[in-house]
């Protein structure tokens, strides 16, 4: 195998742009793996762990590093050239009149051209993100930090200063938001409406907003807070500010809160803050038992599906009832096919499945911690019932996220298909901005390689998180899944219940 690197000096590209280039280069003939990164120490370490570099490539943090593993020298050279060509593609921007302008190179430069702007999206490597975010706050901008690898001390400092300035910092690691109808990060195209969402940001927010859209309602704002905001060290600073904003927003009639279990004192504080708005509050705190979460004025939901249903109902519209299984006869399984293998690209979907199945199936294993769940000794090999978050850093070192690049999950699907103990292979497909342009097509070779259920193979069970207005088209993706023999659920909770029922039938 041939390996090589190339350094592009004095260049910056955000992580989403680099992931897309990495993905497109990896698809070239003869390329085994490829990655384009800003050459920070943390990113270089990820490439070492992925086996893409073995020595110090000599790149500096303000440079882009291209790393490729290919079958031949010719394929290696072609891949490096292709990546550099994409990176150097003409960034000159032209307006509708053909007038060109130089690309923006700083927050100050952007503000000069957009004096009324009040919002900055930060997607730099983690070591630079806090400084850029602080600069934005000091310039009077609200901030969404797509970046991760920001210390909790920096997060607290940023959010405290923003709060004192009457501003909001969403994140770090805030991958999804919808602000005034504009989808940001990995967000879906949903209709505007009366339901406001505050979530750690991720597939939980995407699932609820898409289900609200499917019931004919819409979202006023969907505000991501970052996964640590409800930690006791942060104290829910952004969550409370978002709730205050939705409480004062005349276009928001219902408030939905989504998170994993928060610190108890923070949960109580946040829920009291939400009740004080006087608006209906729906809380989906996955894994937190209702009797422990009890709070007058709050309606609790156990699943994302139920949260969407309660929100739509509170908005005065008709919603599909939660619960139940897929609308089809459940397939049977051979006696040996006893295990669930759930392969998620969405971390919240994985966590929701664990909370639903951890106490109903025996011997559930995962790479994600949850009550009653056994940690996999080797995450690359399943054991018993296995539920994986394939978007975890463990699996994405040196690779794009599985919402963009499906190769890692495809390999795992084929491996699970060859395991005679696999009864159900469950997976999600997430649509929206930033996601793969045609995810079902990308997964088709792997799904087709799994032994057919009619020939004694496992059941393929999936769902699509998206809307018909998303670039990939919800109906088109669902139809393509059916053509591949996949049993379709409407959402993750329904898919999880269906998987459990199919496995129960084998006992």
Tab-separated table of C-alpha atoms in Angstrom:
chain	number	residue	atom	x	y	z
A	1	UNK	CA	0.000	0.000	0.000
A	2	UNK	CA	1.255	3.511	-0.844
A	3	UNK	CA	0.937	6.390	1.603
A	4	UNK	CA	1.664	10.069	1.190
A	5	UNK	CA	0.960	13.544	2.507
A	6	UNK	CA	0.894	17.042	1.089
A	7	UNK	CA	0.925	20.321	3.007
A	8	UNK	CA	-1.047	23.309	1.747
A	9	UNK	CA	0.484	26.324	3.449
A	10	UNK	CA	-1.336	29.457	4.559
A	11	UNK	CA	-4.791	28.031	4.023
A	12	UNK	CA	-7.827	27.593	6.259
A	13	UNK	CA	-10.947	25.553	5.556
A	14	UNK	CA	-13.674	24.718	8.073
A	15	UNK	CA	-14.219	21.146	9.207
A	16	UNK	CA	-17.367	20.571	7.131
A	17	UNK	CA	-15.601	21.632	3.931
A	18	UNK	CA	-12.607	19.428	4.755
A	19	UNK	CA	-14.810	16.424	5.525
A	20	UNK	CA	-16.546	16.777	2.166
A	21	UNK	CA	-13.234	16.947	0.300
A	22	UNK	CA	-11.953	13.928	2.261
A	23	UNK	CA	-15.052	11.987	1.331
A	24	UNK	CA	-14.873	12.824	-2.391
A	25	UNK	CA	-11.162	11.939	-2.625
A	26	UNK	CA	-11.724	8.629	-0.855
A	27	UNK	CA	-14.131	7.627	-3.612
A	28	UNK	CA	-11.446	7.904	-6.296
A	29	UNK	CA	-10.246	4.668	-7.907
A	30	UNK	CA	-7.473	2.965	-5.996
A	31	UNK	CA	-7.822	5.058	-2.833
A	32	UNK	CA	-8.221	3.147	0.432
A	33	UNK	CA	-8.561	6.139	2.743
A	34	UNK	CA	-7.934	9.871	2.627
A	35	UNK	CA	-8.235	12.778	5.027
A	36	UNK	CA	-7.843	16.549	4.806
A	37	UNK	CA	-7.360	18.332	8.127
A	38	UNK	CA	-6.125	21.531	9.674
A	39	UNK	CA	-2.806	20.321	11.052
A	40	UNK	CA	-3.424	20.860	14.752
A	41	UNK	CA	-1.786	18.528	17.260
A	42	UNK	CA	-5.124	16.867	18.033
A	43	UNK	CA	-5.916	16.297	14.348
A	44	UNK	CA	-2.447	14.873	13.665
A	45	UNK	CA	-2.934	12.437	16.517
A	46	UNK	CA	-6.205	11.308	14.961
A	47	UNK	CA	-4.404	10.614	11.672
A	48	UNK	CA	-1.779	8.574	13.530
A	49	UNK	CA	-4.481	6.507	15.215
A	50	UNK	CA	-6.114	5.960	11.815
A	51	UNK	CA	-2.779	4.786	10.414
A	52	UNK	CA	-2.627	7.563	7.815
A	53	UNK	CA	0.648	9.004	9.114
A	54	UNK	CA	3.491	7.418	11.052
A	55	UNK	CA	5.953	10.286	11.238
A	56	UNK	CA	5.690	14.011	11.862
A	57	UNK	CA	4.657	15.459	8.481
A	58	UNK	CA	6.072	18.869	9.425
A	59	UNK	CA	2.773	20.703	9.040
A	60	UNK	CA	1.815	23.669	11.227
A	61	UNK	CA	-1.604	24.280	12.805
A	62	UNK	CA	-2.416	27.019	10.268
A	63	UNK	CA	-1.831	24.674	7.317
A	64	UNK	CA	-4.008	22.053	5.651
A	65	UNK	CA	-2.583	18.528	5.556
A	66	UNK	CA	-3.735	15.997	2.975
A	67	UNK	CA	-3.036	12.349	3.886
A	68	UNK	CA	-3.812	9.471	1.513
A	69	UNK	CA	-3.423	5.700	1.458
A	70	UNK	CA	-3.745	4.243	-2.043
A	71	UNK	CA	-3.151	0.985	-3.907
A	72	UNK	CA	-0.632	2.393	-6.394
A	73	UNK	CA	1.751	5.317	-6.707
A	74	UNK	CA	-0.341	6.630	-9.587
A	75	UNK	CA	-3.548	6.524	-7.527
A	76	UNK	CA	-1.767	8.221	-4.626
A	77	UNK	CA	-0.511	11.063	-6.822
A	78	UNK	CA	-3.922	11.497	-8.444
A	79	UNK	CA	-5.642	11.653	-5.061
A	80	UNK	CA	-3.237	14.233	-3.654
A	81	UNK	CA	-3.632	16.350	-6.808
A	82	UNK	CA	-7.428	16.077	-6.676
A	83	UNK	CA	-7.569	17.125	-3.027
A	84	UNK	CA	-5.291	20.094	-3.615
A	85	UNK	CA	-7.327	21.140	-6.645
A	86	UNK	CA	-10.513	21.148	-4.567
A	87	UNK	CA	-8.834	23.094	-1.808
A	88	UNK	CA	-7.515	25.674	-4.233
A	89	UNK	CA	-10.778	26.017	-6.182
A	90	UNK	CA	-11.399	29.692	-6.968
A	91	UNK	CA	-13.041	31.209	-3.870
A	92	UNK	CA	-13.948	34.459	-5.616
A	93	UNK	CA	-17.637	35.114	-5.083
A	94	UNK	CA	-19.883	36.767	-7.667
A	95	UNK	CA	-23.295	38.302	-6.982
A	96	UNK	CA	-26.316	38.168	-9.270
A	97	UNK	CA	-24.904	41.057	-11.300
A	98	UNK	CA	-21.601	39.300	-11.832
A	99	UNK	CA	-19.745	41.639	-9.482
A	100	UNK	CA	-16.955	39.700	-7.776
A	101	UNK	CA	-15.526	40.162	-4.312
A	102	UNK	CA	-12.719	38.684	-2.278
A	103	UNK	CA	-13.690	35.949	0.206
A	104	UNK	CA	-14.090	37.009	3.823
A	105	UNK	CA	-10.985	36.297	5.887
A	106	UNK	CA	-11.921	37.559	9.359
A	107	UNK	CA	-14.932	38.288	11.537
A	108	UNK	CA	-14.138	42.005	11.373
A	109	UNK	CA	-14.060	41.842	7.567
A	110	UNK	CA	-17.453	40.116	7.569
A	111	UNK	CA	-18.912	42.741	9.883
A	112	UNK	CA	-17.638	45.552	7.668
A	113	UNK	CA	-19.711	44.153	4.840
A	114	UNK	CA	-22.703	43.201	6.985
A	115	UNK	CA	-23.068	45.906	9.613
A	116	UNK	CA	-26.440	44.583	10.814
A	117	UNK	CA	-25.171	41.030	11.425
A	118	UNK	CA	-25.678	39.766	14.975
A	119	UNK	CA	-24.649	36.108	14.653
A	120	UNK	CA	-21.377	34.269	13.963
A	121	UNK	CA	-20.900	30.567	13.221
A	122	UNK	CA	-17.494	29.275	14.353
A	123	UNK	CA	-16.164	26.101	12.680
A	124	UNK	CA	-12.422	26.300	13.237
A	125	UNK	CA	-10.291	23.547	14.831
A	126	UNK	CA	-10.881	23.403	18.567
A	127	UNK	CA	-7.643	25.098	19.683
A	128	UNK	CA	-8.634	28.256	17.756
A	129	UNK	CA	-12.389	28.153	18.332
A	130	UNK	CA	-12.552	29.691	21.789
A	131	UNK	CA	-10.489	32.724	20.742
A	132	UNK	CA	-12.633	33.329	17.639
A	133	UNK	CA	-15.814	32.904	19.671
A	134	UNK	CA	-14.619	35.327	22.349
A	135	UNK	CA	-13.693	37.830	19.631
A	136	UNK	CA	-17.204	37.488	18.210
A	137	UNK	CA	-18.834	38.052	21.599
A	138	UNK	CA	-16.705	41.145	22.148
A	139	UNK	CA	-17.894	42.408	18.756
A	140	UNK	CA	-21.484	42.051	19.926
A	141	UNK	CA	-22.339	38.816	18.093
A	142	UNK	CA	-24.263	35.785	19.224
A	143	UNK	CA	-22.249	32.636	18.496
A	144	UNK	CA	-22.851	29.104	17.273
A	145	UNK	CA	-19.729	26.962	17.848
A	146	UNK	CA	-19.739	23.985	15.468
A	147	UNK	CA	-16.207	23.250	16.698
A	148	UNK	CA	-15.480	20.668	19.366
A	149	UNK	CA	-12.354	20.060	21.483
A	150	UNK	CA	-13.007	23.269	23.449
A	151	UNK	CA	-12.205	23.014	27.167
A	152	UNK	CA	-15.036	23.312	29.648
A	153	UNK	CA	-13.191	26.209	31.304
A	154	UNK	CA	-13.202	28.089	27.995
A	155	UNK	CA	-16.866	27.207	27.501
A	156	UNK	CA	-17.777	28.589	30.907
A	157	UNK	CA	-15.790	31.790	30.284
A	158	UNK	CA	-17.419	32.309	26.895
A	159	UNK	CA	-20.950	31.710	28.086
A	160	UNK	CA	-20.490	33.853	31.173
A	161	UNK	CA	-19.208	36.804	29.154
A	162	UNK	CA	-21.939	36.378	26.564
A	163	UNK	CA	-24.594	36.268	29.278
A	164	UNK	CA	-23.261	39.479	30.813
A	165	UNK	CA	-23.413	41.105	27.365
A	166	UNK	CA	-26.955	39.917	26.709
A	167	UNK	CA	-25.743	37.462	24.044
A	168	UNK	CA	-25.889	33.697	23.533
A	169	UNK	CA	-23.152	31.118	22.832
A	170	UNK	CA	-24.526	27.899	21.303
A	171	UNK	CA	-22.062	25.033	21.706
A	172	UNK	CA	-19.269	24.033	21.536
A	173	UNK	CA	-19.947	20.934	19.444
A	174	UNK	CA	-23.256	22.442	18.351
A	175	UNK	CA	-23.901	20.643	15.068
A	176	UNK	CA	-27.500	21.603	14.387
A	177	UNK	CA	-29.736	24.653	14.706
A	178	UNK	CA	-32.519	26.487	12.899
A	179	UNK	CA	-32.441	30.231	13.512
A	180	UNK	CA	-35.166	32.433	12.005
A	181	UNK	CA	-35.825	29.697	9.448
A	182	UNK	CA	-32.197	29.306	8.405
A	183	UNK	CA	-30.875	25.731	8.815
A	184	UNK	CA	-27.354	25.718	10.259
A	185	UNK	CA	-24.893	22.819	10.390
A	186	UNK	CA	-26.565	19.426	9.967
A	187	UNK	CA	-30.113	20.771	9.972
A	188	UNK	CA	-33.210	19.784	8.040
A	189	UNK	CA	-35.501	21.969	5.967
A	190	UNK	CA	-38.649	22.214	8.106
A	191	UNK	CA	-41.610	24.555	7.855
A	192	UNK	CA	-41.864	27.610	10.098
A	193	UNK	CA	-44.351	27.383	12.937
A	194	UNK	CA	-45.154	27.910	16.599
A	195	UNK	CA	-42.956	25.314	18.318
A	196	UNK	CA	-39.595	26.342	19.730
A	197	UNK	CA	-36.946	23.697	20.500
A	198	UNK	CA	-33.974	23.862	22.867
A	199	UNK	CA	-31.652	20.867	22.603
A	200	UNK	CA	-28.063	19.886	23.159
A	201	UNK	CA	-28.023	19.824	19.352
A	202	UNK	CA	-27.774	16.786	17.186
A	203	UNK	CA	-30.081	14.108	15.926
A	204	UNK	CA	-32.490	14.587	18.838
A	205	UNK	CA	-33.254	18.076	17.596
A	206	UNK	CA	-33.404	16.830	13.996
A	207	UNK	CA	-35.789	13.961	14.829
A	208	UNK	CA	-38.255	16.120	16.743
A	209	UNK	CA	-38.230	18.960	14.197
A	210	UNK	CA	-38.787	16.505	11.320
A	211	UNK	CA	-41.670	14.745	13.088
A	212	UNK	CA	-43.271	18.114	13.845
A	213	UNK	CA	-42.969	18.953	10.137
A	214	UNK	CA	-44.489	15.587	9.187
A	215	UNK	CA	-47.561	16.405	11.291
A	216	UNK	CA	-48.048	19.671	9.428
A	217	UNK	CA	-46.713	21.980	12.123
A	218	UNK	CA	-43.541	24.012	12.157
A	219	UNK	CA	-40.616	25.279	14.176
A	220	UNK	CA	-40.138	28.894	15.264
A	221	UNK	CA	-36.534	28.418	16.431
A	222	UNK	CA	-34.391	25.343	17.114
A	223	UNK	CA	-31.569	26.338	19.414
A	224	UNK	CA	-28.616	24.038	20.093
A	225	UNK	CA	-26.788	24.501	23.373
A	226	UNK	CA	-23.894	22.018	23.218
A	227	UNK	CA	-23.721	18.711	25.048
A	228	UNK	CA	-22.234	20.072	28.289
A	229	UNK	CA	-24.552	23.008	28.892
A	230	UNK	CA	-26.603	21.107	31.481
A	231	UNK	CA	-23.456	19.952	33.279
A	232	UNK	CA	-23.270	21.345	36.808
A	233	UNK	CA	-20.096	23.233	35.891
A	234	UNK	CA	-21.896	25.231	33.166
A	235	UNK	CA	-25.261	25.377	34.913
A	236	UNK	CA	-27.454	25.579	31.819
A	237	UNK	CA	-26.425	29.144	30.942
A	238	UNK	CA	-27.320	28.822	27.253
A	239	UNK	CA	-30.370	26.649	27.860
A	240	UNK	CA	-31.907	29.239	30.197
A	241	UNK	CA	-31.075	32.081	27.835
A	242	UNK	CA	-32.678	30.166	24.955
A	243	UNK	CA	-35.782	29.511	27.060
A	244	UNK	CA	-35.975	33.208	27.925
A	245	UNK	CA	-35.739	34.081	24.230
A	246	UNK	CA	-38.487	31.641	23.294
A	247	UNK	CA	-40.616	32.857	26.176
A	248	UNK	CA	-40.432	36.406	24.846
A	249	UNK	CA	-40.909	35.366	21.220
A	250	UNK	CA	-44.529	36.032	20.158
A	251	UNK	CA	-44.172	33.459	17.364
A	252	UNK	CA	-43.375	30.655	19.831
A	253	UNK	CA	-46.445	29.090	21.500
A	254	UNK	CA	-44.879	25.828	22.775
A	255	UNK	CA	-41.383	25.094	24.148
A	256	UNK	CA	-39.696	21.689	23.782
A	257	UNK	CA	-36.592	20.748	25.791
A	258	UNK	CA	-34.435	17.785	24.684
A	259	UNK	CA	-31.382	16.398	26.442
A	260	UNK	CA	-29.721	13.429	28.025
A	261	UNK	CA	-30.166	13.428	31.829
A	262	UNK	CA	-28.894	16.777	33.161
A	263	UNK	CA	-27.295	17.367	36.541
A	264	UNK	CA	-30.244	17.207	39.003
A	265	UNK	CA	-29.834	20.731	40.350
A	266	UNK	CA	-29.468	22.114	36.838
A	267	UNK	CA	-32.527	20.183	35.666
A	268	UNK	CA	-34.659	21.678	38.413
A	269	UNK	CA	-33.378	25.180	37.654
A	270	UNK	CA	-33.937	24.853	33.909
A	271	UNK	CA	-37.434	23.394	34.284
A	272	UNK	CA	-38.463	26.156	36.695
A	273	UNK	CA	-37.132	28.679	34.192
A	274	UNK	CA	-39.210	27.074	31.446
A	275	UNK	CA	-42.399	26.980	33.544
A	276	UNK	CA	-41.951	30.677	34.333
A	277	UNK	CA	-42.446	31.545	30.654
A	278	UNK	CA	-46.113	30.627	31.064
A	279	UNK	CA	-46.056	28.627	27.853
A	280	UNK	CA	-46.669	24.884	27.491
A	281	UNK	CA	-43.393	23.029	28.146
A	282	UNK	CA	-42.576	19.559	26.811
A	283	UNK	CA	-39.441	17.958	28.282
A	284	UNK	CA	-37.740	14.883	26.811
A	285	UNK	CA	-34.823	14.176	29.148
A	286	UNK	CA	-33.800	10.779	27.808
A	287	UNK	CA	-33.123	8.261	30.540
A	288	UNK	CA	-34.624	10.368	33.320
A	289	UNK	CA	-37.591	8.630	34.930
A	290	UNK	CA	-40.755	10.713	35.059
A	291	UNK	CA	-41.276	10.178	38.759
A	292	UNK	CA	-37.797	11.559	39.401
A	293	UNK	CA	-38.276	14.440	37.003
A	294	UNK	CA	-41.717	15.494	38.202
A	295	UNK	CA	-42.366	19.216	37.861
A	296	UNK	CA	-45.707	20.972	37.796
A	297	UNK	CA	-46.280	22.750	34.525
A	298	UNK	CA	-44.076	20.415	32.497
A	299	UNK	CA	-45.264	17.508	30.355
A	300	UNK	CA	-42.623	14.794	30.153
A	301	UNK	CA	-41.950	12.558	27.162
A	302	UNK	CA	-40.033	9.279	27.220
A	303	UNK	CA	-39.054	9.332	23.552
A	304	UNK	CA	-38.355	11.862	20.837
A	305	UNK	CA	-41.435	10.592	19.022
A	306	UNK	CA	-43.618	11.306	22.058
A	307	UNK	CA	-42.059	14.753	22.493
A	308	UNK	CA	-42.998	15.695	18.925
A	309	UNK	CA	-46.522	14.335	19.423
A	310	UNK	CA	-47.049	16.301	22.645
A	311	UNK	CA	-45.678	19.485	21.087
A	312	UNK	CA	-47.937	19.280	18.053
A	313	UNK	CA	-50.936	18.575	20.280
A	314	UNK	CA	-50.065	21.508	22.553
A	315	UNK	CA	-49.930	23.698	19.454
A	316	UNK	CA	-53.540	22.764	18.764
A	317	UNK	CA	-52.974	20.480	15.787
A	318	UNK	CA	-53.648	16.809	15.222
A	319	UNK	CA	-50.649	14.516	15.616
A	320	UNK	CA	-50.069	10.890	14.882
A	321	UNK	CA	-50.246	8.904	18.103
A	322	UNK	CA	-46.881	7.695	19.378
A	323	UNK	CA	-46.187	4.052	20.113
A	324	UNK	CA	-46.844	1.020	18.021
A	325	UNK	CA	-44.844	-0.875	15.452
A	326	UNK	CA	-44.250	-0.620	11.724
A	327	UNK	CA	-47.318	-0.957	9.554
A	328	UNK	CA	-46.492	-4.431	8.263
A	329	UNK	CA	-46.503	-8.040	9.353
A	330	UNK	CA	-43.467	-8.684	11.504
A	331	UNK	CA	-41.033	-11.119	9.882
A	332	UNK	CA	-39.947	-14.259	11.675
A	333	UNK	CA	-36.366	-15.328	12.299
A	334	UNK	CA	-34.464	-18.583	12.437
A	335	UNK	CA	-33.826	-19.704	16.012
A	336	UNK	CA	-30.110	-18.923	15.786
A	337	UNK	CA	-30.706	-15.322	14.767
A	338	UNK	CA	-31.257	-13.835	18.216
A	339	UNK	CA	-29.337	-10.590	18.374
A	340	UNK	CA	-29.921	-6.938	17.544
A	341	UNK	CA	-27.150	-5.039	15.821
A	342	UNK	CA	-28.043	-1.328	15.773
A	343	UNK	CA	-25.620	0.819	13.782
A	344	UNK	CA	-26.391	4.513	14.291
A	345	UNK	CA	-24.844	7.588	12.753
A	346	UNK	CA	-26.785	9.726	15.260
A	347	UNK	CA	-25.572	9.716	18.868
A	348	UNK	CA	-28.950	10.696	20.340
A	349	UNK	CA	-30.639	7.865	18.434
A	350	UNK	CA	-28.146	5.448	19.969
A	351	UNK	CA	-28.794	6.807	23.444
A	352	UNK	CA	-32.571	6.673	22.957
A	353	UNK	CA	-32.317	3.014	21.886
A	354	UNK	CA	-30.231	2.200	24.948
A	355	UNK	CA	-32.761	3.803	27.290
A	356	UNK	CA	-35.608	1.878	25.615
A	357	UNK	CA	-33.886	-1.530	25.480
A	358	UNK	CA	-31.451	-1.523	28.381
A	359	UNK	CA	-34.021	-2.965	30.742
A	360	UNK	CA	-35.963	-5.138	28.266
A	361	UNK	CA	-33.227	-7.060	26.423
A	362	UNK	CA	-30.632	-9.141	28.218
A	363	UNK	CA	-26.975	-8.417	27.596
A	364	UNK	CA	-27.056	-5.133	25.675
A	365	UNK	CA	-23.572	-3.865	24.755
A	366	UNK	CA	-22.529	-0.463	23.448
A	367	UNK	CA	-19.720	2.043	23.087
A	368	UNK	CA	-22.028	4.570	24.831
A	369	UNK	CA	-22.567	4.574	28.588
A	370	UNK	CA	-26.102	4.137	29.942
A	371	UNK	CA	-27.818	2.460	32.870
A	372	UNK	CA	-27.845	-1.341	32.533
A	373	UNK	CA	-25.571	-1.336	29.473
A	374	UNK	CA	-22.345	-3.322	29.192
A	375	UNK	CA	-19.377	-1.582	27.593
A	376	UNK	CA	-17.963	-3.446	24.600
A	377	UNK	CA	-14.449	-4.768	25.216
A	378	UNK	CA	-13.754	-4.379	21.505
A	379	UNK	CA	-16.060	-1.815	19.813
A	380	UNK	CA	-15.038	-3.151	16.405
A	381	UNK	CA	-16.624	-6.540	17.173
A	382	UNK	CA	-20.225	-6.994	18.338
A	383	UNK	CA	-21.196	-9.096	21.359
A	384	UNK	CA	-24.771	-10.221	22.022
A	385	UNK	CA	-27.148	-7.312	21.438
A	386	UNK	CA	-24.963	-4.416	20.279
A	387	UNK	CA	-26.046	-0.792	19.854
A	388	UNK	CA	-23.379	1.518	18.430
A	389	UNK	CA	-22.909	5.244	17.964
A	390	UNK	CA	-20.704	5.190	14.867
A	391	UNK	CA	-20.372	8.971	15.016
A	392	UNK	CA	-18.349	8.636	18.201
A	393	UNK	CA	-14.764	9.903	18.041
A	394	UNK	CA	-13.639	6.309	18.414
A	395	UNK	CA	-14.935	5.513	14.926
A	396	UNK	CA	-14.333	8.841	13.169
A	397	UNK	CA	-10.623	9.279	13.821
A	398	UNK	CA	-9.180	10.272	10.460
A	399	UNK	CA	-12.545	9.754	8.774
A	400	UNK	CA	-15.538	11.967	7.943
A	401	UNK	CA	-18.686	11.576	10.059
A	402	UNK	CA	-20.935	8.671	8.969
A	403	UNK	CA	-23.651	11.140	7.958
A	404	UNK	CA	-21.244	12.212	5.193
A	405	UNK	CA	-19.241	9.088	4.487
A	406	UNK	CA	-20.972	5.698	4.764
A	407	UNK	CA	-17.977	3.403	4.176
A	408	UNK	CA	-17.322	2.555	7.820
A	409	UNK	CA	-20.943	1.665	8.468
A	410	UNK	CA	-21.181	-0.231	5.192
A	411	UNK	CA	-18.288	-2.436	6.295
A	412	UNK	CA	-20.001	-3.043	9.641
A	413	UNK	CA	-23.347	-3.854	7.993
A	414	UNK	CA	-21.689	-6.500	5.831
A	415	UNK	CA	-19.831	-7.920	8.832
A	416	UNK	CA	-23.038	-8.163	10.865
A	417	UNK	CA	-24.791	-9.756	7.887
A	418	UNK	CA	-22.213	-12.544	7.868
A	419	UNK	CA	-22.706	-13.256	11.586
A	420	UNK	CA	-25.159	-16.192	11.908
A	421	UNK	CA	-26.343	-14.776	15.257
A	422	UNK	CA	-27.548	-11.462	13.831
A	423	UNK	CA	-31.342	-11.274	13.835
A	424	UNK	CA	-32.009	-7.601	13.100
A	425	UNK	CA	-29.732	-4.944	11.621
A	426	UNK	CA	-31.193	-1.562	12.597
A	427	UNK	CA	-29.880	1.701	11.185
A	428	UNK	CA	-30.741	5.361	10.713
A	429	UNK	CA	-30.412	7.585	7.669
A	430	UNK	CA	-30.165	11.301	8.363
A	431	UNK	CA	-30.976	13.831	5.641
A	432	UNK	CA	-30.542	17.580	5.563
A	433	UNK	CA	-27.888	20.146	4.848
A	434	UNK	CA	-24.349	18.841	5.278
A	435	UNK	CA	-25.367	15.169	5.074
A	436	UNK	CA	-24.511	12.844	2.157
A	437	UNK	CA	-26.274	13.903	-1.037
A	438	UNK	CA	-27.776	10.429	-1.633
A	439	UNK	CA	-27.273	8.261	1.465
A	440	UNK	CA	-29.346	5.253	0.403
A	441	UNK	CA	-27.405	5.006	-2.855
A	442	UNK	CA	-24.184	5.102	-0.838
A	443	UNK	CA	-25.413	2.238	1.367
A	444	UNK	CA	-26.999	0.154	-1.401
A	445	UNK	CA	-23.951	-2.079	-2.128
A	446	UNK	CA	-23.649	-3.040	1.542
A	447	UNK	CA	-27.366	-3.594	2.079
A	448	UNK	CA	-27.527	-5.719	-1.087
A	449	UNK	CA	-24.636	-7.858	0.164
A	450	UNK	CA	-26.497	-8.928	3.337
A	451	UNK	CA	-28.106	-12.397	2.954
A	452	UNK	CA	-31.785	-11.993	2.089
A	453	UNK	CA	-34.294	-12.559	4.861
A	454	UNK	CA	-36.272	-14.914	2.609
A	455	UNK	CA	-33.119	-17.042	2.350
A	456	UNK	CA	-32.656	-17.195	6.127
A	457	UNK	CA	-30.768	-13.930	6.537
A	458	UNK	CA	-31.346	-11.173	9.097
A	459	UNK	CA	-34.036	-8.503	8.949
A	460	UNK	CA	-32.950	-5.093	7.681
A	461	UNK	CA	-34.841	-2.401	9.605
A	462	UNK	CA	-34.326	1.328	9.158
A	463	UNK	CA	-35.835	4.782	9.273
A	464	UNK	CA	-35.126	8.114	7.609
A	465	UNK	CA	-34.810	11.314	9.631
A	466	UNK	CA	-35.674	14.036	7.161
A	467	UNK	CA	-38.350	15.970	5.302
A	468	UNK	CA	-39.554	16.168	1.711
A	469	UNK	CA	-37.993	19.625	1.523
A	470	UNK	CA	-34.519	18.313	2.351
A	471	UNK	CA	-32.108	18.254	-0.586
A	472	UNK	CA	-32.089	14.420	-0.630
A	473	UNK	CA	-35.911	14.106	-0.600
A	474	UNK	CA	-37.554	12.009	2.143
A	475	UNK	CA	-39.909	10.062	-0.163
A	476	UNK	CA	-37.158	9.229	-2.638
A	477	UNK	CA	-34.886	7.898	0.098
A	478	UNK	CA	-37.651	5.856	1.717
A	479	UNK	CA	-38.683	4.329	-1.632
A	480	UNK	CA	-35.076	3.399	-2.351
A	481	UNK	CA	-34.814	1.649	1.026
A	482	UNK	CA	-37.945	-0.402	0.345
A	483	UNK	CA	-36.527	-1.415	-3.038
A	484	UNK	CA	-33.482	-2.766	-1.171
A	485	UNK	CA	-35.660	-4.941	1.074
A	486	UNK	CA	-35.498	-2.712	4.165
A	487	UNK	CA	-38.460	-2.719	6.586
A	488	UNK	CA	-39.255	0.932	7.188
A	489	UNK	CA	-40.177	2.645	10.458
A	490	UNK	CA	-41.361	6.234	10.774
A	491	UNK	CA	-38.852	7.163	13.460
A	492	UNK	CA	-36.248	5.753	15.807
A	493	UNK	CA	-38.557	4.869	18.709
A	494	UNK	CA	-40.865	2.917	16.406
A	495	UNK	CA	-37.889	1.131	14.869
A	496	UNK	CA	-36.539	0.171	18.300
A	497	UNK	CA	-39.918	-1.173	19.450
A	498	UNK	CA	-40.250	-3.139	16.206
A	499	UNK	CA	-36.777	-4.623	16.549
A	500	UNK	CA	-37.578	-5.751	20.094
A	501	UNK	CA	-40.871	-7.310	18.950
A	502	UNK	CA	-39.192	-9.212	16.109
A	503	UNK	CA	-36.577	-10.594	18.497
A	504	UNK	CA	-39.232	-11.429	21.070
A	505	UNK	CA	-40.900	-13.575	18.426
A	506	UNK	CA	-37.812	-15.799	18.228
A	507	UNK	CA	-38.027	-16.833	21.879
